[in-house]
Short mmCIF file of C-alpha atoms in Angstrom, two decimals:
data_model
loop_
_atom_site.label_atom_id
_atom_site.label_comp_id
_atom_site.label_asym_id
_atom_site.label_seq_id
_atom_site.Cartn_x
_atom_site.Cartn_y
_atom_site.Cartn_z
CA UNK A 710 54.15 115.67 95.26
CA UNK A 711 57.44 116.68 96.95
CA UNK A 712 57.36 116.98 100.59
CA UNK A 713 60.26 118.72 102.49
CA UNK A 714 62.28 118.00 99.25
CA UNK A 715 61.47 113.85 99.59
CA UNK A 716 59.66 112.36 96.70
CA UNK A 717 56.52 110.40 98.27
CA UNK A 718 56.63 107.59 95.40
CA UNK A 719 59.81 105.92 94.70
CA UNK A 720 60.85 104.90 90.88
CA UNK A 721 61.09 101.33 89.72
CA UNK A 722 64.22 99.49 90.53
CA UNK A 723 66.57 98.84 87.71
CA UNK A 724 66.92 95.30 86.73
CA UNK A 725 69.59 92.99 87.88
CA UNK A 726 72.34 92.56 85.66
CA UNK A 727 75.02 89.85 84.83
CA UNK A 728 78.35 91.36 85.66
CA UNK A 729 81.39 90.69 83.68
CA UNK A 730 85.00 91.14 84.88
CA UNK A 731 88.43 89.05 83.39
CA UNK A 732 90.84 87.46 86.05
CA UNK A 733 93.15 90.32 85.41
CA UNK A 734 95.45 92.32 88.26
CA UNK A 735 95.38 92.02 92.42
CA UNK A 736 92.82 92.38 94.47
CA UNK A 737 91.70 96.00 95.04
CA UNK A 738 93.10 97.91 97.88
CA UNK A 739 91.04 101.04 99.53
CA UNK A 740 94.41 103.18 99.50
CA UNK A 741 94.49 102.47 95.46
CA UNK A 742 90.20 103.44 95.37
CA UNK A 743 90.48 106.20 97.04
CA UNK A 744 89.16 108.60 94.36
CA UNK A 745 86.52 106.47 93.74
CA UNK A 746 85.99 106.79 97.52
CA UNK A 747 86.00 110.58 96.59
CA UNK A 748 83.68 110.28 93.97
CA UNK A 749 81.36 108.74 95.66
CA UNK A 750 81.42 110.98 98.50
CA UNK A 751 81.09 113.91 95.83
CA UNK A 752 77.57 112.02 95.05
CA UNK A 753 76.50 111.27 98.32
CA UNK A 754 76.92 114.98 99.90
CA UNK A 755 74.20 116.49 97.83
CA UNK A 756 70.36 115.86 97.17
CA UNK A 757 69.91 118.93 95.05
CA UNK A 758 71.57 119.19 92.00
CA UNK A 759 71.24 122.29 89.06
CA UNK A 760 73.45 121.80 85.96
CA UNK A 761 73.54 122.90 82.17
CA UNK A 762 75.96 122.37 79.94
CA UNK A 763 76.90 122.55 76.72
CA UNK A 764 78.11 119.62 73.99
CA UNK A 765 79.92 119.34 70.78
CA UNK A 766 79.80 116.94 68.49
CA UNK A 767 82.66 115.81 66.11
CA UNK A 768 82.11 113.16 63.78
CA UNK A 769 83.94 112.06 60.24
CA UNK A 770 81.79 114.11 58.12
CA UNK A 771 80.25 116.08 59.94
CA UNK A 772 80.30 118.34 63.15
CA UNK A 773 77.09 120.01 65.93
CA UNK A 774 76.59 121.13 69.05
CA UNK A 775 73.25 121.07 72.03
CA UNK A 776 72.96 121.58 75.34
CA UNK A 777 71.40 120.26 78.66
CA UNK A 778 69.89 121.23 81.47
CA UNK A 779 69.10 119.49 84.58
CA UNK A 780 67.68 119.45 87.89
CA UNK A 781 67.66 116.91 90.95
CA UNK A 782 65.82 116.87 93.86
CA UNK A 783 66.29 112.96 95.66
CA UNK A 784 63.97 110.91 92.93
CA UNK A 785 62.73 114.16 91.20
CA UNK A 786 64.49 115.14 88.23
CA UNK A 787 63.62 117.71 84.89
CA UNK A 788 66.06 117.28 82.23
CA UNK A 789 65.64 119.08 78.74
CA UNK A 790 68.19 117.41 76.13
CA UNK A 791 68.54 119.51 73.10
CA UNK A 792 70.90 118.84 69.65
CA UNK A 793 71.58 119.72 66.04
CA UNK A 794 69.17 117.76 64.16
CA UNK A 795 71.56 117.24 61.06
CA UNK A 796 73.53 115.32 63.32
CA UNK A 797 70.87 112.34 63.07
CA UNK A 798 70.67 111.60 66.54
CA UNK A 799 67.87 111.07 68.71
CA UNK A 800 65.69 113.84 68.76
CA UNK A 801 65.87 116.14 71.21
CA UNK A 802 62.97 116.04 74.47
CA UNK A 803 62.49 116.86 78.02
CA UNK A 804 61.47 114.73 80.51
CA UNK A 805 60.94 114.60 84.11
CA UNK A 806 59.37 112.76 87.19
CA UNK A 807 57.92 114.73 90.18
CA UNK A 808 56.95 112.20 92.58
CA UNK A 809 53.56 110.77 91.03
CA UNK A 810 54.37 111.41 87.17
CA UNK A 811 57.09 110.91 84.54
CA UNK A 812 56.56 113.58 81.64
CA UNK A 813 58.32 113.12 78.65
CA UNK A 814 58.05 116.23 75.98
CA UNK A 815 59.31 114.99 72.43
CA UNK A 816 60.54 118.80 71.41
CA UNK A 817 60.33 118.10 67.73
CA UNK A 818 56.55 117.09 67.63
CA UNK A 819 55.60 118.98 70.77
CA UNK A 820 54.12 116.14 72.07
CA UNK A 821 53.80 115.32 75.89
CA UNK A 822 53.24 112.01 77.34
CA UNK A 823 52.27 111.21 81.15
CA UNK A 824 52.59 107.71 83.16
CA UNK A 825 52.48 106.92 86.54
CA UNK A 826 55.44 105.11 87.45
CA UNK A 827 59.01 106.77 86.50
CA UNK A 828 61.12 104.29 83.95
CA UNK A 829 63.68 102.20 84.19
CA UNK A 830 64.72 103.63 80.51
CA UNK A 831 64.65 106.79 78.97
CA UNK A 832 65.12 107.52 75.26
CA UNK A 833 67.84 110.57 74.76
CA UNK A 834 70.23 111.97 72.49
CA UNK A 835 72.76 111.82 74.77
CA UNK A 836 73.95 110.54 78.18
CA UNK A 837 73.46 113.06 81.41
CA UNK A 838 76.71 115.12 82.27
CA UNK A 839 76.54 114.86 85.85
CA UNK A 840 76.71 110.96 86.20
CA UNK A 841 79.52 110.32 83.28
CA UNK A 842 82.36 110.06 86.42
CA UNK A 843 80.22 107.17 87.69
CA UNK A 844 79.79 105.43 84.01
CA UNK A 845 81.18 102.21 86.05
CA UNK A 846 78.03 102.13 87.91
CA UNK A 847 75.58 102.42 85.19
CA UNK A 848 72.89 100.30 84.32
CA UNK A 849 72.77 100.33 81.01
CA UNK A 850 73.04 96.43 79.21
CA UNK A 851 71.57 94.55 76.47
CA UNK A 852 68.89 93.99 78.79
CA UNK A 853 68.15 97.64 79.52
CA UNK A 854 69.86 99.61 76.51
CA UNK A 855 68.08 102.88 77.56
CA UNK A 856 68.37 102.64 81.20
CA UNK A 857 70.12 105.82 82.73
CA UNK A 858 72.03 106.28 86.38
CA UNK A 859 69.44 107.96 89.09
CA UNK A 860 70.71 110.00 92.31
CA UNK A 861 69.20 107.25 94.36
CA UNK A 862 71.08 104.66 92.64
CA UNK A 863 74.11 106.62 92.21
CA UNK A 864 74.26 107.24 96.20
CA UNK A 865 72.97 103.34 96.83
CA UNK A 866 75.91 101.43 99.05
CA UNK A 867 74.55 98.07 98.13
CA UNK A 868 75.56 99.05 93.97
CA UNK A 869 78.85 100.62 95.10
CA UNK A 870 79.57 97.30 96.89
CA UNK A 871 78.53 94.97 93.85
CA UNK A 872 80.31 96.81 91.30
CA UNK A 873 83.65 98.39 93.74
CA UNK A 874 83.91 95.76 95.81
CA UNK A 875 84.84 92.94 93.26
CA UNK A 876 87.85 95.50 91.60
CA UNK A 877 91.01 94.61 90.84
CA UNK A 878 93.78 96.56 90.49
CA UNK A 879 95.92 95.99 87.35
CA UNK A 880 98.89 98.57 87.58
CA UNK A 881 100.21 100.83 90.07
CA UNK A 882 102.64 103.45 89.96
CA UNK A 883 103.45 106.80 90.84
CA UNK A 884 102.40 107.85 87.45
CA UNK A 885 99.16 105.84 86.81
CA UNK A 886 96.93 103.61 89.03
CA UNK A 887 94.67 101.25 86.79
CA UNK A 888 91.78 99.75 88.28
CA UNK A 889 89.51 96.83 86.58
CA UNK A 890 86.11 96.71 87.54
CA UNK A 891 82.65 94.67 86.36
CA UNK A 892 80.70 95.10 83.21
CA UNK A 893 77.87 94.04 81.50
CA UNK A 894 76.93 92.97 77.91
CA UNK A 895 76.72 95.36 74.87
CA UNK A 896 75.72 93.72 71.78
CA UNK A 897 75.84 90.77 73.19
CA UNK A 898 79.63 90.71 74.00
CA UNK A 899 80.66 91.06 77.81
CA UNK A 900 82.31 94.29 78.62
CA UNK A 901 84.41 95.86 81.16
CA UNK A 902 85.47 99.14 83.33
CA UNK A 903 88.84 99.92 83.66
CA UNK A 904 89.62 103.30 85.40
CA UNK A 905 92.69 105.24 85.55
CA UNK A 906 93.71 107.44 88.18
CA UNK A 907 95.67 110.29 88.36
CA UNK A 908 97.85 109.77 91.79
CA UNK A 909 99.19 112.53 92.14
CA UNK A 910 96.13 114.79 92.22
CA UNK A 911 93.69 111.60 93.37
CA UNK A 912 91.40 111.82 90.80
CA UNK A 913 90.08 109.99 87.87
CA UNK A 914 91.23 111.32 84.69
CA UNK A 915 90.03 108.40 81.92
CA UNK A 916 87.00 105.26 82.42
CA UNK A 917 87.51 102.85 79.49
CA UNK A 918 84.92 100.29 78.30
CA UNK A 919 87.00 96.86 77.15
CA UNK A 920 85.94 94.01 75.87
CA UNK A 921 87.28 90.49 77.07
CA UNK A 922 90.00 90.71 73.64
CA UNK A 923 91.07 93.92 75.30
CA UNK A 924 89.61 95.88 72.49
CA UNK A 925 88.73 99.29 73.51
CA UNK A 926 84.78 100.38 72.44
CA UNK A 927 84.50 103.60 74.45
CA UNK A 928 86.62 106.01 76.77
CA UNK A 929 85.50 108.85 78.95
CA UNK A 930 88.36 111.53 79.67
CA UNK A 931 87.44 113.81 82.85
CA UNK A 932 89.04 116.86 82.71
CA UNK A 933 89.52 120.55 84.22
CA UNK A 934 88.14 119.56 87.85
CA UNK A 935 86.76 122.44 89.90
CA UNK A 936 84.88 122.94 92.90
CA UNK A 937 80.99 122.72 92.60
CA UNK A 938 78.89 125.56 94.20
CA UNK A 939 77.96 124.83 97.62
CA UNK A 940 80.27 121.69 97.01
CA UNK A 941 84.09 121.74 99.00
CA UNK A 942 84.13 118.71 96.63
CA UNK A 943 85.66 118.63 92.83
CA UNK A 944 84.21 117.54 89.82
CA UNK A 945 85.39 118.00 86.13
CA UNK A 946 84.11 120.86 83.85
CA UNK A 947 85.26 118.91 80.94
CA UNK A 948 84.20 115.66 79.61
CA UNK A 949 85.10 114.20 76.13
CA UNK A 950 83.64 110.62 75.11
CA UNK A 951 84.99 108.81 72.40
CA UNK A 952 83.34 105.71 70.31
CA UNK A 953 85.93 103.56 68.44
CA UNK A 954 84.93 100.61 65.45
CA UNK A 955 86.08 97.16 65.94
CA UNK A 956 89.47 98.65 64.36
CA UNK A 957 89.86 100.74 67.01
CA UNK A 958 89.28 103.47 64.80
CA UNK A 959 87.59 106.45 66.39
CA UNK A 960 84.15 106.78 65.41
CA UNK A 961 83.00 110.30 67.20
CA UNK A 962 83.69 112.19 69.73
CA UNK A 963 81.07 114.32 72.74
CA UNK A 964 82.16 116.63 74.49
CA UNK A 965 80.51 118.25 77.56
CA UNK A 966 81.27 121.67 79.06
CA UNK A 967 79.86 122.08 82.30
CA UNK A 968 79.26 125.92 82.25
CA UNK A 969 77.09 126.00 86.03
CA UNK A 970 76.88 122.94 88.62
CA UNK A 971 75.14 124.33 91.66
CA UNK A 972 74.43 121.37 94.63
CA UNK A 973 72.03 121.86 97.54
CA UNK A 974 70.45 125.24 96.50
CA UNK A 975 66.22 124.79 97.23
CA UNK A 976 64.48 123.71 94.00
CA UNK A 977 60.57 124.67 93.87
CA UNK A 978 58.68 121.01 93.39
CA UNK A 979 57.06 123.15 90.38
CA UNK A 980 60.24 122.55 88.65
CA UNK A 981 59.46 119.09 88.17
CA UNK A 982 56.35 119.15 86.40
CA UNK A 983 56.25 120.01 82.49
CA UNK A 984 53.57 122.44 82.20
CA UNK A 985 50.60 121.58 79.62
CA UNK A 986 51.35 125.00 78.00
CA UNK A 987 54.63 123.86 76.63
CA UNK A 988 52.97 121.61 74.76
CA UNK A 989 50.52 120.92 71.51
CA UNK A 990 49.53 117.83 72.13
CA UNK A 991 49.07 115.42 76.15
CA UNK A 992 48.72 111.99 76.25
CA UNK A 993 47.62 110.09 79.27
CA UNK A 994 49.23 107.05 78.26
CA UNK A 995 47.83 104.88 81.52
CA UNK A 996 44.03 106.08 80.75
CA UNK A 997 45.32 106.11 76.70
CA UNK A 998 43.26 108.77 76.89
CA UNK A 999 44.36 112.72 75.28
CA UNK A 1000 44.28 115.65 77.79
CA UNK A 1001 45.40 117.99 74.91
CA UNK A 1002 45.11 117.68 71.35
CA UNK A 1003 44.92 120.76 68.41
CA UNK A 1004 41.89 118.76 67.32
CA UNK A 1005 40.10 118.62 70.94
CA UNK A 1006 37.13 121.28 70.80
CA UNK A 1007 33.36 121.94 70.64
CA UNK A 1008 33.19 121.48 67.01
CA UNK A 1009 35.64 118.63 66.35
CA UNK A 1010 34.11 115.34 65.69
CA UNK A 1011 36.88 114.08 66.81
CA UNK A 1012 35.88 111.76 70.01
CA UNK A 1013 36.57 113.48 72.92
CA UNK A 1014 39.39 112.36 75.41
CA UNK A 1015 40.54 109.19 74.09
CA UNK A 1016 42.40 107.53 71.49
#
């Protein structure tokens, strides 16, 4: 499964998507990216990651917290997603992909499912902590609503290029520097990034998502940047995501509290697999056949193995 920490199988590629940016600002300059640059170097000098972290919730009526917990290897991850169910969110699971199978544990049901190929989506309750700096990258689209940022992807120069390399910059001062870079399509309106930049620390302190009437749908503050462990690199312990109506009036708020980030440290390839104990019920879903089921023994008449 995991050989000298490299994953033998690679995951699907995520799909192509139609990028979106307005002829806004000036063509980007590297001086004015260099905290992207940064960032990306932050991503591309590790290929272990451990995090958890805890989030809070705070909508109109009502308020909740979870947590998450995640580990990286290259293309192996284990994530476990967890939230207040009177929220009304997605329901909280753990999933991960070791190599030669993607696991996903549905925590409220206690049911496991197996497949053979990791997927290009992945149902959660909420996005993963560690990849929120590099929202501007993600996949996610009309076309791929559930699809989530990978390491590989994350570090891939060919993505940085597509989505970096057509940037524009739209203001820049020694107070702000505002970069515009490519979207895709949510609800079938085209989207963009635009970044601000803290210049006088380097670092990106807010990612908007705008549409083309320059309404504002989401932000992502990143806050309280401190080193990682085993990292000479920054990242921020806080992260607070807003949603906003077609008012602009604020809909909810997440925030994230990264309470451990540790990069690099050796993670046993055991930690990748979701073990058959954890759960009441295993579904093959390639062979559609059950490996686990309350009903599955000598005096069930229920047929044996498959579904």
């Amino acid at each position: 499964m995991l050989d000298g920490g490299k994953v033998k199988a690679a995951p699907r590629e995520l799909p192509v998507e139609s990028l979106y940016l307005p002829p806004i600002g000036k063509p980007l300059l590297r001086d004015q990216a260099s905290a992207l640059h940064r960032l990306r170097s932050f991503y591309q000098s590790f290929s272990t990651a451990y995090m958890n972290a805890g989030t809070w919730f705070n909508f109109p009526n009502k308020t909740g917290d979870g947590a998450v917990e995640l580990w990286l290897s290259g293309s192996a991850y284990r994530v476990r997603e967890t939230i207040d169910p009177r929220l009304g969110l997605a329901s909280g699971l753990e999933a991960a992909y070791d190599g030669e199978h993607y696991q996903l544990l549905y925590l409220d049901d206690s049911r496991l499912t197996l497949s053979r190929e990791d997927p290009i989506q992945r149902p959660a309750p909420f996005p993963d902590p560690l990849f929120l700096p590099l929202a501007f990258l993600s996949p996610e689209s009309d076309t791929c609503q559930a699809c989530v940022l990978t390491l590989p992807a994350a570090q891939d120069n060919a993505r940085w290029q597509e989505r970096i390399g057509a940037g524009r910059t739209v203001e820049a001062s020694s107070k702000a520097i505002v970069l515009a870079l490519p979207g895709t399509r949510i609800a079938g309106q085209p989207f963009y990034f635009r970044v601000v930049i803290d210049p006088v620390h380097d670092l990106v302190s807010r990612i908007e998502w705008v549409r083309q009437d320059g309404r504002i749908i989401k932000s992502l503050e990143l806050l309280r940047y401190e080193k990682a462990e085993g990292s000479k690199q920054l990242f921020p312990r806080h992260l607070v995501m807003n949603a906003f109506d077609e008012q602009g009036k604020r809909l909810g708020s997440a925030h994230f509290m990264v309470k451990a980030l540790r990069l690099n440290a050796p993670i046993d390839a055991e930690r990748f697999q979701i073990p058959f104990a954890a759960a009441g019920t295993v579904v093959d879903e390639d062979a559609h056949t059950f490996l686990k089921h309350p009903q599955l023994n000598k005096n069930s008449e229920f047929p044996p193995g498959h579904y």
